[in-house]
Amino acid sequence: MSNKFEEIVNRIFMVRRLLSFFSAFAVISVCAFAQRTVTGTITDGDTGEGLPGATILIKGATEGAVADAQGQYRIEVSGENAVLVFSFVGYDSQEATVGSRSVVDVDLLLDTETLEDVVVIGYGTQERRKVTGAVASVSSEDISRQVVGNAAQAIQGQAAGVNITNIGAPGEEPLIRIRGIGTINNNNPLIVIDGIPGGDLNSINPNDIESIEVLKDASTAAIYGSRGGNGVILVTTKKGQTGKPQISVDSYVGVQSAWRQLDLLNREQYLDYARDLFGNVGEDVPPRHLDLGEFANVDTDWQDAMFRNALITDNNVTISGGNENATYLVGGGYFKQDGIMLGTDFERISFRANSEYKINDRIKVGQVLTIA
């Protein structure tokens, strides 16, 4: 009996020793994987340059780090399942699982959604928050939502301080005034299309426009001299984008009509009106059955004769694409607007081609061809 008791006690002690051993091993393993250092470099995905000040956070935790002047970082993580979140102002954030790696390098790409915060200011582009002059912007999305025949109509109601009056006839460029009348003679603003001054907004297809910037204050004289005294309208056309060739087709057809017509007198009503006028001034009233000669059977509503339901159509085809060294865009458009009044038609056939070639990181060459 005592032998069995001693055997049971020995087995209990053996189990306790095994449990102690495995517990110590587990503690050592946990300690070994509890904390480890991960290093790496955060760079610009296009230029390969380091991004100083980029932030690194451990997802689901409060720990983080900041990249140095070369874009290099060092951070302590726990476990192979740790996820690092890399971010930098103006770039898309990116996540990476550490796994068994001790070095995690990341290339961040520019956030294209923030490009609308960049405006053209004459010599180049600048972030809107850094612009001190008065600038109004109209994007291609704003233009595409409107049925317009020229770029000036696309600005109407879109830019504060810019007054646009439509002449009415198709093909006639609207009257543009930026902050009122500034000079005695010519009050038209300076039009600059892709950096070339002296353009005509009626000669460019609105479908080819990427953005329109309106420089409204006197600071434009520092760039364009006296020509910018009435304000400047900068038009930037669309350029090719890196990627596979893309074909874009845009088309619409509509009908225009006079929104309001006057209720005019017919022949007999006009004659009655004339008799009343003669009677009011004491003249002899013409007889009711007045001999009208060749006009006896004329009873024309000249308003109906002059106005009509007019067709308007706009059709555009664009092909664009390119790679990291060269981009291209080729597009053609056909616009036709029949005026609601006879004899006021407008037709425009346009062709536009531009390309850009990257010789090295600092030198780019390109060409723009416009036919309208």
PDB file of N, CA and C in Angstrom, residues 4 10 14 28 66-67 73 77 102 113 118 133 180 224 235 241 247 250 258 264 281 310 315-316 324 329 348:
ATOM      1  N   LYS A   4       2.435   1.894  -3.461  1.00  0.00           N
ATOM      2  CA  LYS A   4       1.519   2.543  -4.412  1.00  0.00           C
ATOM      3  C   LYS A   4       1.377   4.032  -4.096  1.00  0.00           C
ATOM      4  N   ASN A  10       5.132  10.318  -6.621  1.00  0.00           N
ATOM      5  CA  ASN A  10       6.204  10.569  -7.593  1.00  0.00           C
ATOM      6  C   ASN A  10       5.644  11.035  -8.934  1.00  0.00           C
ATOM      7  N   MET A  14       6.269  14.514 -10.934  1.00  0.00           N
ATOM      8  CA  MET A  14       6.756  14.507 -12.323  1.00  0.00           C
ATOM      9  C   MET A  14       5.877  15.395 -13.214  1.00  0.00           C
ATOM     10  N   ILE A  28       9.366  32.043 -22.255  1.00  0.00           N
ATOM     11  CA  ILE A  28      10.532  32.418 -23.046  1.00  0.00           C
ATOM     12  C   ILE A  28      10.129  32.717 -24.489  1.00  0.00           C
ATOM     13  N   VAL A  66       7.904  58.457 -36.878  1.00  0.00           N
ATOM     14  CA  VAL A  66       7.973  59.442 -37.952  1.00  0.00           C
ATOM     15  C   VAL A  66       9.270  59.236 -38.718  1.00  0.00           C
ATOM     16  N   ALA A  67       9.185  59.287 -40.053  1.00  0.00           N
ATOM     17  CA  ALA A  67      10.375  59.084 -40.884  1.00  0.00           C
ATOM     18  C   ALA A  67      11.325  60.277 -40.763  1.00  0.00           C
ATOM     19  N   TYR A  73      12.774  54.966 -41.221  1.00  0.00           N
ATOM     20  CA  TYR A  73      12.064  54.873 -39.946  1.00  0.00           C
ATOM     21  C   TYR A  73      12.500  53.630 -39.173  1.00  0.00           C
ATOM     22  N   VAL A  77       7.497  46.490 -32.978  1.00  0.00           N
ATOM     23  CA  VAL A  77       6.217  45.815 -33.190  1.00  0.00           C
ATOM     24  C   VAL A  77       6.177  44.549 -32.349  1.00  0.00           C
ATOM     25  N   SER A 102      11.976  41.971 -41.159  1.00  0.00           N
ATOM     26  CA  SER A 102      12.535  42.980 -40.261  1.00  0.00           C
ATOM     27  C   SER A 102      12.751  44.301 -40.984  1.00  0.00           C
ATOM     28  N   GLU A 113      -7.079  62.583 -55.936  1.00  0.00           N
ATOM     29  CA  GLU A 113      -8.294  63.306 -55.568  1.00  0.00           C
ATOM     30  C   GLU A 113      -7.993  64.700 -55.038  1.00  0.00           C
ATOM     31  N   VAL A 118      -5.219  72.214 -56.651  1.00  0.00           N
ATOM     32  CA  VAL A 118      -4.126  72.888 -57.328  1.00  0.00           C
ATOM     33  C   VAL A 118      -4.711  73.747 -58.433  1.00  0.00           C
ATOM     34  N   GLY A 133      -4.023  85.920 -54.466  1.00  0.00           N
ATOM     35  CA  GLY A 133      -4.930  86.638 -55.350  1.00  0.00           C
ATOM     36  C   GLY A 133      -6.296  85.988 -55.397  1.00  0.00           C
ATOM     37  N   GLY A 180     -16.930  93.981 -63.041  1.00  0.00           N
ATOM     38  CA  GLY A 180     -17.435  95.207 -63.624  1.00  0.00           C
ATOM     39  C   GLY A 180     -16.595  95.739 -64.758  1.00  0.00           C
ATOM     40  N   TYR A 224       0.946  89.476 -66.639  1.00  0.00           N
ATOM     41  CA  TYR A 224       0.566  89.730 -68.025  1.00  0.00           C
ATOM     42  C   TYR A 224       0.600  91.206 -68.412  1.00  0.00           C
ATOM     43  N   VAL A 235      -7.257  78.786 -69.538  1.00  0.00           N
ATOM     44  CA  VAL A 235      -7.886  77.527 -69.944  1.00  0.00           C
ATOM     45  C   VAL A 235      -6.799  76.465 -70.064  1.00  0.00           C
ATOM     46  N   GLN A 241      -2.974  60.480 -70.058  1.00  0.00           N
ATOM     47  CA  GLN A 241      -2.610  59.915 -68.770  1.00  0.00           C
ATOM     48  C   GLN A 241      -1.916  58.569 -68.963  1.00  0.00           C
ATOM     49  N   ILE A 247     -10.621  54.911 -74.885  1.00  0.00           N
ATOM     50  CA  ILE A 247     -11.469  55.588 -75.867  1.00  0.00           C
ATOM     51  C   ILE A 247     -12.706  56.100 -75.154  1.00  0.00           C
ATOM     52  N   ASP A 250     -18.636  60.721 -76.270  1.00  0.00           N
ATOM     53  CA  ASP A 250     -19.654  61.529 -75.607  1.00  0.00           C
ATOM     54  C   ASP A 250     -20.538  62.166 -76.672  1.00  0.00           C
ATOM     55  N   ALA A 258     -38.208  78.734 -78.176  1.00  0.00           N
ATOM     56  CA  ALA A 258     -38.399  79.979 -77.435  1.00  0.00           C
ATOM     57  C   ALA A 258     -39.259  79.683 -76.209  1.00  0.00           C
ATOM     58  N   LEU A 264     -49.808  88.126 -80.088  1.00  0.00           N
ATOM     59  CA  LEU A 264     -49.911  89.237 -81.019  1.00  0.00           C
ATOM     60  C   LEU A 264     -51.329  89.355 -81.600  1.00  0.00           C
ATOM     61  N   VAL A 281     -58.381 110.557 -81.843  1.00  0.00           N
ATOM     62  CA  VAL A 281     -57.748 111.836 -82.168  1.00  0.00           C
ATOM     63  C   VAL A 281     -58.647 112.720 -83.031  1.00  0.00           C
ATOM     64  N   ALA A 310     -35.441  74.204 -82.734  1.00  0.00           N
ATOM     65  CA  ALA A 310     -34.112  74.080 -83.331  1.00  0.00           C
ATOM     66  C   ALA A 310     -33.345  72.915 -82.722  1.00  0.00           C
ATOM     67  N   ASN A 315     -21.000  65.969 -80.395  1.00  0.00           N
ATOM     68  CA  ASN A 315     -20.449  64.614 -80.467  1.00  0.00           C
ATOM     69  C   ASN A 315     -18.929  64.689 -80.363  1.00  0.00           C
ATOM     70  N   ASN A 316     -18.362  63.880 -79.473  1.00  0.00           N
ATOM     71  CA  ASN A 316     -16.917  63.933 -79.225  1.00  0.00           C
ATOM     72  C   ASN A 316     -16.356  62.524 -79.065  1.00  0.00           C
ATOM     73  N   GLU A 324       5.232  55.813 -68.721  1.00  0.00           N
ATOM     74  CA  GLU A 324       5.944  56.744 -67.847  1.00  0.00           C
ATOM     75  C   GLU A 324       6.843  57.704 -68.614  1.00  0.00           C
ATOM     76  N   LEU A 329      -2.896  62.374 -76.289  1.00  0.00           N
ATOM     77  CA  LEU A 329      -4.350  62.513 -76.314  1.00  0.00           C
ATOM     78  C   LEU A 329      -4.746  63.067 -77.674  1.00  0.00           C
ATOM     79  N   ARG A 348     -19.420  73.783 -85.658  1.00  0.00           N
ATOM     80  CA  ARG A 348     -17.987  73.755 -85.353  1.00  0.00           C
ATOM     81  C   ARG A 348     -17.477  72.329 -85.455  1.00  0.00           C
TER      82      ARG A 348
END
